Amino acid sequence: MPLTQDSQEKQLLDKLKPSRIVLPVLIGLSVVGFMFWRSYRPGDLAPLANAKLHWLLLMVVVLVARDWGYIYRIRHISEKVLSWRQSLDVIMIWEFASCVLPSAVGGTSVAPFLLNKEGISLGKSLAYVMVTALLDNVYYVVTVPLVVWLAGDALYPHEALQGGFVTTLKVAFVLSYLLVSLYSGIMLYALFINPQSVKRLLVRLFSLKGLRRWRAKAYQHGNEMVWASAQLRGNAMRYWVEAALSTAFVWTARYLVIGCIIAAFVDLSWGEFGLIFSRNLIYKVVLLVAITPGGAGIAEGAFPTFFGKFIGTPTMTNFVVLLYRIVTYYLYLMLGAIFLPRWIARVFGRNKVKEVMNS
């Protein structure tokens, strides 16, 4: 039996209730606490006394610029139907959803619901979210060959992993790149050339034995592509250029944060800074397969493997992990807990706030 609109709303709001903050915070802080307990030696944190404040200030600027970029992008992609206030609310709750849901699901699963509740039709909401997902994937597809060319084999953490694990990581990275490229190509074809043929292909593919359990989902996804295509056709070239540039801006800013934090405590060459930026793309692959909310625990545990060699002692590395997660993860859990009740009160009314907060 299909869910009613009220049931769907209740299900989606249940995914966002602030009580979901507790589990990822406990997992993440427990992992960092264990890492500190295992590695700490007196004097390991001495570099903190010589922190370069201009790099920490630059980190803050990058974070603010990234969020502004997200707000600008969703307002632009929605054809300015959203006000700046609405765009801010949507992005903060979208980020919050990414933090409390598994990385493979992310905030994209609730984004159409958020846009729909801001007065945008369901078809357009799905179309706008598909555009953001497509542009994110295209940025990844374009950037990976560039960083592979610039970083070469240093892209992989040979210093932290044995040969067999490095090979496994390379295979996973290549496969993820091929899958993202394939999915991006299918989406481009579906949205701008022939959505009906892609819909038929999906239904036939998932009618095969062993895949039939996902046939209904495939049919739904095919319909969503058809709706999105109808909404997006006819947009001027300027629309797509601005959307693409804002996407490049926000993801570049996102990948710069780790380098800024490390540079605040360690002297880095520009080559090392570039390598740190490059390794973010492999680090992202690890987080994509994380089953914990927002990659909690896995993000902290994997961080030293990719970035530890640039920092020095394990204890300093653990401090950088903690600071990085505070400004890119725990901060958005806190902001989400602030913005969510305000958004629910504005969209659903104050009575709904008590119901969600107390559930």
PDB file of C-alpha atoms in Angstrom, residues 2-3 10 34 41 44 109 130 143 179-180 214 258 276 318 322 346 359:
ATOM      1  CA  PRO A   2       1.528   3.395  -0.979  1.00  0.00           C
ATOM      2  CA  LEU A   3       2.255   5.811   1.811  1.00  0.00           C
ATOM      3  CA  LYS A  10       6.266  11.757   9.271  1.00  0.00           C
ATOM      4  CA  PHE A  34      40.631   5.911  21.718  1.00  0.00           C
ATOM      5  CA  ARG A  41      53.024  11.227  24.658  1.00  0.00           C
ATOM      6  CA  ASP A  44      53.273  15.763  21.333  1.00  0.00           C
ATOM      7  CA  SER A 109      17.221  11.707   0.084  1.00  0.00           C
ATOM      8  CA  MET A 130      18.945  15.820  -9.633  1.00  0.00           C
ATOM      9  CA  THR A 143      38.679  16.648 -11.266  1.00  0.00           C
ATOM     10  CA  LEU A 179      30.580   3.998 -11.786  1.00  0.00           C
ATOM     11  CA  VAL A 180      30.209   7.729 -11.130  1.00  0.00           C
ATOM     12  CA  TRP A 214      14.233  -3.230  -6.816  1.00  0.00           C
ATOM     13  CA  ILE A 258      41.968  19.924   5.490  1.00  0.00           C
ATOM     14  CA  ILE A 276      46.511  16.948   0.435  1.00  0.00           C
ATOM     15  CA  ASN A 318      44.465  13.045  16.104  1.00  0.00           C
ATOM     16  CA  LEU A 322      39.196  16.323  15.900  1.00  0.00           C
ATOM     17  CA  ARG A 346       7.660  28.098   9.740  1.00  0.00           C
ATOM     18  CA  SER A 359       9.511  11.815  19.329  1.00  0.00           C
TER      19      SER A 359
END
